[in-house]
Structures are given as C-alpha cells and as structure tokens.
mmCIF file of C-alpha atoms in Angstrom:
data_model
loop_
_atom_site.group_PDB
_atom_site.id
_atom_site.type_symbol
_atom_site.label_atom_id
_atom_site.label_comp_id
_atom_site.label_asym_id
_atom_site.label_seq_id
_atom_site.Cartn_x
_atom_site.Cartn_y
_atom_site.Cartn_z
ATOM 1 C CA UNK A 292 -2.430 12.741 3.842
ATOM 2 C CA UNK A 293 -0.903 16.145 4.532
ATOM 3 C CA UNK A 294 -3.758 16.961 6.932
ATOM 4 C CA UNK A 295 -3.228 13.603 8.653
ATOM 5 C CA UNK A 296 0.504 14.179 9.133
ATOM 6 C CA UNK A 297 -0.181 17.706 10.382
ATOM 7 C CA UNK A 298 -2.387 16.392 13.187
ATOM 8 C CA UNK A 299 -5.751 17.483 11.794
ATOM 9 C CA UNK A 300 -7.336 14.021 11.900
ATOM 10 C CA UNK A 301 -8.845 12.338 14.944
ATOM 11 C CA UNK A 302 -9.194 8.563 15.123
ATOM 12 C CA UNK A 303 -9.465 5.866 17.813
ATOM 13 C CA UNK A 304 -7.658 2.531 17.428
ATOM 14 C CA UNK A 305 -8.751 0.337 14.520
ATOM 15 C CA UNK A 306 -10.920 -2.665 15.356
ATOM 16 C CA UNK A 307 -10.061 -5.895 13.531
ATOM 17 C CA UNK A 308 -12.384 -8.894 13.783
ATOM 18 C CA UNK A 309 -11.908 -12.548 12.770
ATOM 19 C CA UNK A 310 -8.103 -12.282 12.544
ATOM 20 C CA UNK A 311 -5.502 -13.286 15.152
ATOM 21 C CA UNK A 312 -5.532 -12.992 18.098
ATOM 22 C CA UNK A 313 -9.335 -13.158 17.769
ATOM 23 C CA UNK A 314 -11.208 -16.338 16.866
ATOM 24 C CA UNK A 315 -11.991 -17.104 13.247
ATOM 25 C CA UNK A 316 -15.427 -16.434 11.809
ATOM 26 C CA UNK A 317 -17.751 -19.400 11.359
ATOM 27 C CA UNK A 318 -17.126 -19.221 7.595
ATOM 28 C CA UNK A 319 -13.872 -21.091 8.276
ATOM 29 C CA UNK A 320 -15.748 -24.263 9.268
ATOM 30 C CA UNK A 321 -12.523 -26.278 9.336
ATOM 31 C CA UNK A 322 -10.066 -27.452 11.966
ATOM 32 C CA UNK A 323 -6.738 -25.695 12.452
ATOM 33 C CA UNK A 324 -4.961 -28.699 10.947
ATOM 34 C CA UNK A 325 -6.992 -28.735 7.760
ATOM 35 C CA UNK A 326 -5.235 -27.516 4.600
ATOM 36 C CA UNK A 327 -8.071 -25.066 3.931
ATOM 37 C CA UNK A 328 -7.557 -23.505 7.345
ATOM 38 C CA UNK A 329 -4.055 -22.440 6.335
ATOM 39 C CA UNK A 330 -5.599 -20.392 3.513
ATOM 40 C CA UNK A 331 -7.980 -18.611 5.894
ATOM 41 C CA UNK A 332 -7.581 -14.832 5.546
ATOM 42 C CA UNK A 333 -11.017 -13.446 6.458
ATOM 43 C CA UNK A 334 -11.100 -10.256 8.470
ATOM 44 C CA UNK A 335 -13.303 -7.248 9.149
ATOM 45 C CA UNK A 336 -11.777 -3.832 9.830
ATOM 46 C CA UNK A 337 -13.735 -1.020 11.466
ATOM 47 C CA UNK A 338 -12.165 2.393 10.992
ATOM 48 C CA UNK A 339 -13.605 5.627 12.327
ATOM 49 C CA UNK A 340 -12.588 9.258 12.620
ATOM 50 C CA UNK A 341 -13.106 12.865 11.646
ATOM 51 C CA UNK A 342 -11.202 15.847 10.352
ATOM 52 C CA UNK A 343 -11.004 18.743 12.780
ATOM 53 C CA UNK A 344 -13.401 21.469 11.663
ATOM 54 C CA UNK A 345 -15.237 19.293 9.115
ATOM 55 C CA UNK A 346 -19.006 18.758 9.114
ATOM 56 C CA UNK A 347 -19.081 14.977 9.475
ATOM 57 C CA UNK A 348 -17.479 11.933 11.040
ATOM 58 C CA UNK A 349 -17.319 8.477 9.496
ATOM 59 C CA UNK A 350 -17.616 4.860 10.590
ATOM 60 C CA UNK A 351 -16.465 2.375 7.945
ATOM 61 C CA UNK A 352 -16.815 -1.392 8.017
ATOM 62 C CA UNK A 353 -14.803 -3.364 5.432
ATOM 63 C CA UNK A 354 -14.643 -7.146 5.136
ATOM 64 C CA UNK A 355 -12.782 -9.529 2.866
ATOM 65 C CA UNK A 356 -10.418 -12.466 2.572
ATOM 66 C CA UNK A 357 -10.846 -16.201 2.003
ATOM 67 C CA UNK A 358 -13.259 -17.918 2.530
ATOM 68 C CA UNK A 359 -15.572 -14.910 2.449
ATOM 69 C CA UNK A 360 -17.132 -14.913 -1.043
ATOM 70 C CA UNK A 361 -16.111 -11.334 -1.864
ATOM 71 C CA UNK A 362 -15.027 -8.037 -0.367
ATOM 72 C CA UNK A 363 -17.853 -6.052 1.190
ATOM 73 C CA UNK A 364 -18.606 -3.204 3.555
ATOM 74 C CA UNK A 365 -20.376 0.081 4.103
ATOM 75 C CA UNK A 366 -19.629 3.651 5.171
ATOM 76 C CA UNK A 367 -21.763 5.460 7.733
ATOM 77 C CA UNK A 368 -21.650 9.252 7.648
ATOM 78 C CA UNK A 369 -22.727 11.249 10.727
ATOM 79 C CA UNK A 370 -23.021 14.957 11.467
ATOM 80 C CA UNK A 371 -20.470 16.421 13.872
ATOM 81 C CA UNK A 372 -23.070 19.043 14.851
ATOM 82 C CA UNK A 373 -26.054 16.808 15.623
ATOM 83 C CA UNK A 374 -24.557 13.320 15.981
ATOM 84 C CA UNK A 375 -27.235 12.000 13.616
ATOM 85 C CA UNK A 376 -26.598 9.778 10.623
ATOM 86 C CA UNK A 377 -26.700 11.702 7.360
ATOM 87 C CA UNK A 378 -25.868 8.928 4.896
ATOM 88 C CA UNK A 379 -25.383 5.181 4.694
ATOM 89 C CA UNK A 380 -23.228 4.252 1.710
ATOM 90 C CA UNK A 381 -23.813 0.592 0.853
ATOM 91 C CA UNK A 382 -20.778 0.479 -1.405
ATOM 92 C CA UNK A 383 -19.878 -3.213 -0.869
ATOM 93 C CA UNK A 384 -16.275 -2.196 -0.250
ATOM 94 C CA UNK A 385 -15.735 -0.379 -3.553
ATOM 95 C CA UNK A 386 -14.886 2.940 -1.881
ATOM 96 C CA UNK A 387 -12.163 1.144 0.084
ATOM 97 C CA UNK A 388 -10.768 -0.342 -3.112
ATOM 98 C CA UNK A 389 -10.764 3.074 -4.789
ATOM 99 C CA UNK A 390 -9.146 5.007 -1.966
ATOM 100 C CA UNK A 391 -6.499 2.305 -1.484
ATOM 101 C CA UNK A 392 -5.598 2.343 -5.172
ATOM 102 C CA UNK A 393 -5.524 6.141 -5.139
ATOM 103 C CA UNK A 394 -3.005 6.066 -2.273
ATOM 104 C CA UNK A 395 -0.789 3.745 -4.303
ATOM 105 C CA UNK A 396 -0.911 6.116 -7.257
ATOM 106 C CA UNK A 397 -0.057 9.113 -5.070
ATOM 107 C CA UNK A 398 2.933 7.274 -3.610
ATOM 108 C CA UNK A 399 4.126 6.270 -7.078
ATOM 109 C CA UNK A 400 3.721 9.819 -8.319
ATOM 110 C CA UNK A 401 6.257 11.217 -5.876
ATOM 111 C CA UNK A 402 8.468 8.204 -5.055
ATOM 112 C CA UNK A 403 8.678 5.969 -8.136
ATOM 113 C CA UNK A 404 11.411 6.443 -10.742
ATOM 114 C CA UNK A 405 10.441 8.835 -13.515
ATOM 115 C CA UNK A 406 11.287 6.253 -16.174
ATOM 116 C CA UNK A 407 9.285 3.099 -15.375
ATOM 117 C CA UNK A 408 9.703 0.383 -17.988
ATOM 118 C CA UNK A 409 7.817 -2.402 -16.214
ATOM 119 C CA UNK A 410 5.361 -2.590 -13.303
ATOM 120 C CA UNK A 411 5.455 -5.607 -11.019
ATOM 121 C CA UNK A 412 2.246 -6.810 -9.380
ATOM 122 C CA UNK A 413 2.248 -9.341 -6.539
ATOM 123 C CA UNK A 414 -1.222 -10.843 -6.211
ATOM 124 C CA UNK A 415 -4.158 -11.254 -8.567
ATOM 125 C CA UNK A 416 -7.172 -10.057 -6.585
ATOM 126 C CA UNK A 417 -9.423 -7.040 -7.034
ATOM 127 C CA UNK A 418 -6.930 -4.564 -5.539
ATOM 128 C CA UNK A 419 -4.243 -5.802 -7.955
ATOM 129 C CA UNK A 420 -6.579 -4.678 -10.737
ATOM 130 C CA UNK A 421 -7.470 -1.306 -9.201
ATOM 131 C CA UNK A 422 -3.807 -0.463 -8.611
ATOM 132 C CA UNK A 423 -3.137 -0.683 -12.344
ATOM 133 C CA UNK A 424 -6.245 1.335 -13.186
ATOM 134 C CA UNK A 425 -5.031 4.194 -10.991
ATOM 135 C CA UNK A 426 -1.374 3.900 -12.012
ATOM 136 C CA UNK A 427 -2.497 4.664 -15.569
ATOM 137 C CA UNK A 428 -2.896 8.263 -14.403
ATOM 138 C CA UNK A 429 0.675 8.661 -13.107
ATOM 139 C CA UNK A 430 2.857 6.612 -15.492
ATOM 140 C CA UNK A 431 2.944 5.918 -19.209
ATOM 141 C CA UNK A 432 4.234 2.382 -18.632
ATOM 142 C CA UNK A 433 1.843 -0.347 -19.807
ATOM 143 C CA UNK A 434 4.087 -3.393 -19.316
ATOM 144 C CA UNK A 435 3.279 -5.589 -16.311
ATOM 145 C CA UNK A 436 4.965 -8.586 -14.698
ATOM 146 C CA UNK A 437 2.585 -10.431 -12.356
ATOM 147 C CA UNK A 438 3.067 -13.194 -9.812
ATOM 148 C CA UNK A 439 0.180 -15.138 -8.297
ATOM 149 C CA UNK A 440 -0.152 -18.355 -6.326
ATOM 150 C CA UNK A 441 -2.548 -20.252 -8.585
ATOM 151 C CA UNK A 442 -2.467 -20.703 -12.346
ATOM 152 C CA UNK A 443 -6.202 -20.114 -12.706
ATOM 153 C CA UNK A 444 -6.178 -16.761 -10.926
ATOM 154 C CA UNK A 445 -3.100 -15.646 -12.864
ATOM 155 C CA UNK A 446 -4.681 -16.562 -16.200
ATOM 156 C CA UNK A 447 -7.857 -14.653 -15.311
ATOM 157 C CA UNK A 448 -5.812 -11.632 -14.189
ATOM 158 C CA UNK A 449 -3.809 -11.589 -17.422
ATOM 159 C CA UNK A 450 -6.998 -11.880 -19.482
ATOM 160 C CA UNK A 451 -8.759 -9.062 -17.616
ATOM 161 C CA UNK A 452 -5.802 -6.669 -17.624
ATOM 162 C CA UNK A 453 -4.987 -7.195 -21.290
ATOM 163 C CA UNK A 454 -8.570 -6.180 -22.088
ATOM 164 C CA UNK A 455 -7.805 -2.894 -20.310
ATOM 165 C CA UNK A 456 -4.752 -2.210 -22.444
ATOM 166 C CA UNK A 457 -1.941 -3.776 -20.398
ATOM 167 C CA UNK A 458 0.823 -5.985 -21.783
ATOM 168 C CA UNK A 459 1.105 -8.666 -19.084
ATOM 169 C CA UNK A 460 3.673 -11.411 -18.622
ATOM 170 C CA UNK A 461 3.828 -13.943 -15.805
ATOM 171 C CA UNK A 462 6.681 -14.300 -13.302
ATOM 172 C CA UNK A 463 7.867 -17.717 -12.179
ATOM 173 C CA UNK A 464 8.691 -16.569 -8.658
ATOM 174 C CA UNK A 465 8.049 -13.434 -6.545
ATOM 175 C CA UNK A 466 11.630 -12.158 -6.595
ATOM 176 C CA UNK A 467 11.495 -11.952 -10.390
ATOM 177 C CA UNK A 468 9.607 -8.703 -9.796
ATOM 178 C CA UNK A 469 12.542 -7.250 -7.848
ATOM 179 C CA UNK A 470 14.947 -8.162 -10.618
ATOM 180 C CA UNK A 471 12.881 -6.787 -13.511
ATOM 181 C CA UNK A 472 10.585 -3.954 -12.367
ATOM 182 C CA UNK A 473 11.161 -0.324 -11.430
ATOM 183 C CA UNK A 474 7.739 -0.058 -9.781
ATOM 184 C CA UNK A 475 6.237 -2.901 -7.717
ATOM 185 C CA UNK A 476 2.893 -3.162 -5.916
ATOM 186 C CA UNK A 477 2.140 -5.966 -3.449
ATOM 187 C CA UNK A 478 -1.547 -6.751 -2.869
ATOM 188 C CA UNK A 479 -1.737 -10.073 -1.008
ATOM 189 C CA UNK A 480 -3.272 -10.942 2.379
ATOM 190 C CA UNK A 481 -0.239 -12.990 3.366
ATOM 191 C CA UNK A 482 0.870 -13.583 6.945
ATOM 192 C CA UNK A 483 4.270 -14.782 5.743
ATOM 193 C CA UNK A 484 6.726 -12.673 3.709
ATOM 194 C CA UNK A 485 6.466 -13.294 -0.030
ATOM 195 C CA UNK A 486 8.677 -10.700 -1.748
ATOM 196 C CA UNK A 487 12.386 -10.377 -1.017
ATOM 197 C CA UNK A 488 12.675 -13.552 1.055
ATOM 198 C CA UNK A 489 16.385 -14.493 1.297
ATOM 199 C CA UNK A 490 17.132 -11.359 -0.692
ATOM 200 C CA UNK A 491 20.902 -10.857 -1.060
ATOM 201 C CA UNK A 492 20.863 -7.721 -3.188
ATOM 202 C CA UNK A 493 22.368 -4.849 -1.159
ATOM 203 C CA UNK A 494 21.323 -1.862 -3.351
ATOM 204 C CA UNK A 495 24.782 -0.470 -2.674
ATOM 205 C CA UNK A 496 27.708 0.263 -4.973
ATOM 206 C CA UNK A 497 31.092 1.349 -3.688
ATOM 207 C CA UNK A 498 31.694 3.350 -6.846
ATOM 208 C CA UNK A 499 28.707 5.657 -7.056
ATOM 209 C CA UNK A 500 26.416 4.889 -4.158
ATOM 210 C CA UNK A 501 24.010 3.494 -6.755
ATOM 211 C CA UNK A 502 22.536 -0.022 -6.813
ATOM 212 C CA UNK A 503 24.074 -2.833 -8.789
ATOM 213 C CA UNK A 504 22.140 -4.644 -11.486
ATOM 214 C CA UNK A 505 19.812 -3.611 -14.265
ATOM 215 C CA UNK A 506 17.259 -1.777 -12.090
ATOM 216 C CA UNK A 507 19.042 1.423 -11.018
ATOM 217 C CA UNK A 508 16.051 2.907 -9.179
ATOM 218 C CA UNK A 509 13.092 1.093 -7.653
ATOM 219 C CA UNK A 510 9.906 1.798 -5.726
ATOM 220 C CA UNK A 511 7.700 -0.714 -3.876
ATOM 221 C CA UNK A 512 4.161 0.005 -2.659
ATOM 222 C CA UNK A 513 2.887 -2.470 -0.058
ATOM 223 C CA UNK A 514 -0.884 -2.756 0.244
ATOM 224 C CA UNK A 515 -1.603 -6.095 1.899
ATOM 225 C CA UNK A 516 -0.207 -5.735 5.413
ATOM 226 C CA UNK A 517 -3.084 -4.056 7.250
ATOM 227 C CA UNK A 518 -3.459 -6.083 10.467
ATOM 228 C CA UNK A 519 -1.204 -7.446 13.219
ATOM 229 C CA UNK A 520 0.698 -10.484 12.013
ATOM 230 C CA UNK A 521 0.517 -9.723 8.295
ATOM 231 C CA UNK A 522 3.628 -9.269 6.147
ATOM 232 C CA UNK A 523 4.456 -9.235 2.436
ATOM 233 C CA UNK A 524 8.109 -8.148 2.375
ATOM 234 C CA UNK A 525 11.022 -10.185 3.673
ATOM 235 C CA UNK A 526 13.085 -8.565 6.411
ATOM 236 C CA UNK A 527 16.199 -9.035 4.259
ATOM 237 C CA UNK A 528 14.653 -6.677 1.710
ATOM 238 C CA UNK A 529 13.616 -4.082 4.298
ATOM 239 C CA UNK A 530 17.061 -4.109 5.919
ATOM 240 C CA UNK A 531 18.804 -3.845 2.531
ATOM 241 C CA UNK A 532 16.642 -0.855 1.631
ATOM 242 C CA UNK A 533 17.348 0.885 4.927
ATOM 243 C CA UNK A 534 21.099 0.266 4.781
ATOM 244 C CA UNK A 535 21.220 1.704 1.262
ATOM 245 C CA UNK A 536 19.657 4.941 2.476
ATOM 246 C CA UNK A 537 16.315 4.216 0.860
ATOM 247 C CA UNK A 538 13.154 6.090 1.749
ATOM 248 C CA UNK A 539 10.900 4.083 4.086
ATOM 249 C CA UNK A 540 7.455 5.680 3.958
ATOM 250 C CA UNK A 541 4.048 4.902 5.472
ATOM 251 C CA UNK A 542 0.620 6.495 5.540
ATOM 252 C CA UNK A 543 0.819 6.447 9.351
ATOM 253 C CA UNK A 544 3.998 6.057 11.395
ATOM 254 C CA UNK A 545 2.118 4.666 14.398
ATOM 255 C CA UNK A 546 -0.070 2.362 12.327
ATOM 256 C CA UNK A 547 2.763 0.824 10.305
ATOM 257 C CA UNK A 548 4.449 -0.246 13.549
ATOM 258 C CA UNK A 549 1.222 -1.811 14.790
ATOM 259 C CA UNK A 550 -0.207 -3.483 11.675
ATOM 260 C CA UNK A 551 1.957 -2.619 8.659
ATOM 261 C CA UNK A 552 5.209 -3.863 7.149
ATOM 262 C CA UNK A 553 7.254 -2.220 9.895
ATOM 263 C CA UNK A 554 5.532 -4.010 12.789
ATOM 264 C CA UNK A 555 8.406 -6.512 12.826
ATOM 265 C CA UNK A 556 11.743 -5.823 14.481
ATOM 266 C CA UNK A 557 15.179 -6.835 13.247
ATOM 267 C CA UNK A 558 18.525 -6.544 15.073
ATOM 268 C CA UNK A 559 20.180 -5.454 11.813
ATOM 269 C CA UNK A 560 18.105 -2.267 11.707
ATOM 270 C CA UNK A 561 20.329 0.809 11.740
ATOM 271 C CA UNK A 562 17.579 3.022 13.117
ATOM 272 C CA UNK A 563 18.933 6.217 11.594
ATOM 273 C CA UNK A 564 18.506 8.237 8.418
ATOM 274 C CA UNK A 565 19.964 11.341 6.839
ATOM 275 C CA UNK A 566 16.419 12.496 6.008
ATOM 276 C CA UNK A 567 14.981 14.548 8.907
ATOM 277 C CA UNK A 568 11.362 13.685 8.057
ATOM 278 C CA UNK A 569 12.080 9.986 8.681
ATOM 279 C CA UNK A 570 11.244 9.519 12.357
ATOM 280 C CA UNK A 571 11.640 6.496 14.648
ATOM 281 C CA UNK A 572 8.800 4.021 15.122
ATOM 282 C CA UNK A 573 8.184 1.905 18.206
ATOM 283 C CA UNK A 574 9.705 -1.062 16.362
ATOM 284 C CA UNK A 575 13.047 0.576 15.607
ATOM 285 C CA UNK A 576 12.613 1.625 11.980
ATOM 286 C CA UNK A 577 12.809 5.233 10.864
ATOM 287 C CA UNK A 578 9.838 6.038 8.642
ATOM 288 C CA UNK A 579 8.504 9.161 6.925
ATOM 289 C CA UNK A 580 4.761 9.698 6.702
ATOM 290 C CA UNK A 581 3.389 10.141 3.202
ATOM 291 C CA UNK A 582 1.918 13.518 4.129
ATOM 292 C CA UNK A 583 5.388 14.821 4.993
ATOM 293 C CA UNK A 584 6.816 13.345 1.793
ATOM 294 C CA UNK A 585 4.119 15.116 -0.235
ATOM 295 C CA UNK A 586 5.144 18.413 1.338
ATOM 296 C CA UNK A 587 8.787 17.771 0.439
ATOM 297 C CA UNK A 588 7.697 16.742 -3.048
ATOM 298 C CA UNK A 589 5.851 20.030 -3.511
ATOM 299 C CA UNK A 590 9.059 21.841 -2.556
ATOM 300 C CA UNK A 591 11.038 19.746 -5.059
ATOM 301 C CA UNK A 592 8.603 20.665 -7.830
ATOM 302 C CA UNK A 593 8.950 24.335 -6.954
ATOM 303 C CA UNK A 594 12.673 23.886 -7.706
ATOM 304 C CA UNK A 595 11.985 22.332 -11.094
ATOM 305 C CA UNK A 596 12.451 18.688 -10.059
ATOM 306 C CA UNK A 597 9.881 16.089 -11.139
ATOM 307 C CA UNK A 598 9.636 14.293 -7.785
ATOM 308 C CA UNK A 599 11.623 13.147 -4.759
ATOM 309 C CA UNK A 600 13.030 10.189 -6.667
ATOM 310 C CA UNK A 601 14.335 12.507 -9.370
ATOM 311 C CA UNK A 602 15.955 14.853 -6.825
ATOM 312 C CA UNK A 603 17.535 12.186 -4.618
ATOM 313 C CA UNK A 604 18.373 9.636 -7.318
ATOM 314 C CA UNK A 605 22.026 9.373 -6.142
ATOM 315 C CA UNK A 606 21.076 8.865 -2.486
ATOM 316 C CA UNK A 607 17.911 6.734 -2.662
ATOM 317 C CA UNK A 608 18.182 3.691 -4.955
ATOM 318 C CA UNK A 609 14.970 2.281 -3.465
ATOM 319 C CA UNK A 610 11.841 3.556 -1.749
ATOM 320 C CA UNK A 611 9.158 1.560 0.056
ATOM 321 C CA UNK A 612 5.660 2.811 0.855
ATOM 322 C CA UNK A 613 3.546 0.878 3.344
ATOM 323 C CA UNK A 614 -0.190 1.535 3.055
ATOM 324 C CA UNK A 615 -2.113 0.075 6.000
ATOM 325 C CA UNK A 616 -5.016 2.433 5.306
ATOM 326 C CA UNK A 617 -5.919 5.494 7.376
ATOM 327 C CA UNK A 618 -9.512 6.492 8.085
ATOM 328 C CA UNK A 619 -9.016 10.026 6.784
ATOM 329 C CA UNK A 620 -9.098 8.433 3.320
ATOM 330 C CA UNK A 621 -12.560 7.060 4.113
ATOM 331 C CA UNK A 622 -13.741 10.463 5.332
ATOM 332 C CA UNK A 623 -12.639 12.149 2.118
ATOM 333 C CA UNK A 624 -14.104 9.410 -0.099
ATOM 334 C CA UNK A 625 -17.403 9.543 1.782
ATOM 335 C CA UNK A 626 -17.548 13.307 1.359
ATOM 336 C CA UNK A 627 -16.900 12.994 -2.378
ATOM 337 C CA UNK A 628 -19.528 10.271 -2.744
ATOM 338 C CA UNK A 629 -22.149 12.247 -0.810
ATOM 339 C CA UNK A 630 -21.425 15.381 -2.836
ATOM 340 C CA UNK A 631 -21.816 13.392 -6.060
ATOM 341 C CA UNK A 632 -25.130 11.960 -4.861
ATOM 342 C CA UNK A 633 -26.463 15.433 -3.986
ATOM 343 C CA UNK A 634 -25.362 16.790 -7.359
ATOM 344 C CA UNK A 635 -27.041 13.920 -9.227
ATOM 345 C CA UNK A 636 -30.295 14.553 -7.359
ATOM 346 C CA UNK A 637 -30.139 18.254 -8.183
ATOM 347 C CA UNK A 638 -29.590 17.460 -11.864
#
C-alpha cells in the first residue's frame, strides 16, 4: 500500500463485466421485474498491473455474486522481461479473499480503537468469515455482533464462527452494529446503503469534541463497494463522520471515487480536513490513502503511540476505510504464492 501511494504501481482501468451499465450474464435468466432479478449481484472484475522494477506483471480475473454458485477466478503471472506467462494460479478466488481480508486487518491495526470490546460484521458470506480470521491477528476481541438478511445464512455463519472460537450474537437491524461495536466490517454486495441509513448520530460533543453515547471511538472497514453503483454506508453516516473530523481512508483515492463508498456526492460535504494527507477526490470528499496512513502510523509508533487512533483519539471519534481492492495486492499475493510453490518443489 505504501508503494501504491508513492506511485510505484502501474495499472490500467479496472474492467467490470455483468454489472451495470453492462448487461447481466445469462445466469440471471429472469426478467427485470422478477423478484429474483432484484437479488442479482453477479460480476466479474479484471484487474491488472505491475510494480515498477519488479520481475512480473499480473492479470487477475475474479467472479462472484448471486446467482453464480460460488466465488471463482484465477491469477495469470507474466514476465516483465519476456512477456511470457510464468504461472497460472487456478485459485478459485481464494487469493482475492485472502488479500482482501489482509487489507481489512491492516486498516484495523492502525485505525481501530486499541480497546475493541465487540466486532460488528455486516454480511454472512465468505469474506465475512475471512475478515474475522485475519482480525484475530490484530485484536484480542472475540465477541462478534452480526447482521445478515436471511435467517438461514445467519444461523450458518454463527455456527461456523463459533467453531473457530468466536462468541457471536445476532443483531436485529444493521444500525445495531453502530450502537454496540467499536470495530465494524461491511462485506455485502449491496447497491443500496445498508449501514447508517437515516443515521442521526453526529459523533460530536460540545464539551470535549468526543462522540456521545457508549462507543467513544469507532472504526468501520467497508469491503463490499467495489464497482460503480455499489454502496454499503448511508450518506448520513459518511457526512456525520466527516463533520466530526473523522479519518476517511481508502486504498486508492481515484478508485474510491469511481467504484467505492465515496463515488457518491452530497451537498452537505464540507470538503476540507485538518489532516494534510487527506486529499480531495473528484466527488468532493477528502480522503487519505491507506499507504499514506501507514507511513503516518509508523511515525506515531516511533513516538511511542500504539496507532493513529491512539494518537488522535480526541480529534477522530470515527474512522472509515473503503477497500475497493487495488491490483498491487494481487501482484504481491501472486509473488508469495509462486515463491511458496517453488519452495515446496525444492523441498
């Protein structure tokens, strides 16, 4: 992420198939007025790129979303020196799941409150599971509050996560997560806001500049919005966070304005921040890239602070990280996978 923010990664625009404004895949097989059509969320993303000075470049294809039966994909690894393919990783989308969950853990490590008592999870799919598996490495909290759309998927999620050592309770509505969790991760494929809709909480307090309520500090990682038209957070929540001086962070400033949570505009946006690393997007929000935040975080640690949240706890009652997924993650994961394969063959 630091290399990405420092301009060392090269990538063309992302290709997205089967999602608006393109036609649906034939797996839909229903009319636009059919109830099943409203649940349609299939898409295929093709991300490519290379790190300047590296040996390879990568082409990744990742598919998923209802009514596709499961997530899938592959990673093609080519030589920058010869242009020839060096590896074809038929990972069925697992590398994408891993690198996405790793990004969530990195964001939580430097932005989430130090004292997390409960983790909120929005969604019950495979990424909702991987997020918890990676968060185990950055927080001691094992209490989870989950919200899902269907009872069956929620029950299965609770059963699976409790087998992995989590204490899981079920929320009645999405905003219960905002009212009860210091760390929240959203993992849906929604095209309509789910969390923070009609949110009236201002995160401000005239007395101390601290938020009101029982959650004094809060971090939200947004995973699901990765294509034009997608959204998981209500604009009321985003505006409240900005007006309170919260940190708005993304893996890519340009990408979040095109396909992430900050692709939407709002006339209430202030468009300014006291933090110099938060820069304007084309949609009017001021956002810091995660790579820049990691550099600031390293500086904080050199001063004996635990993370940015710990240092700025009076000024930033909330932080939001939008992960739309950058191809440099796929390059690094492919390199790690290829190195592991070579090592296993040598052994």
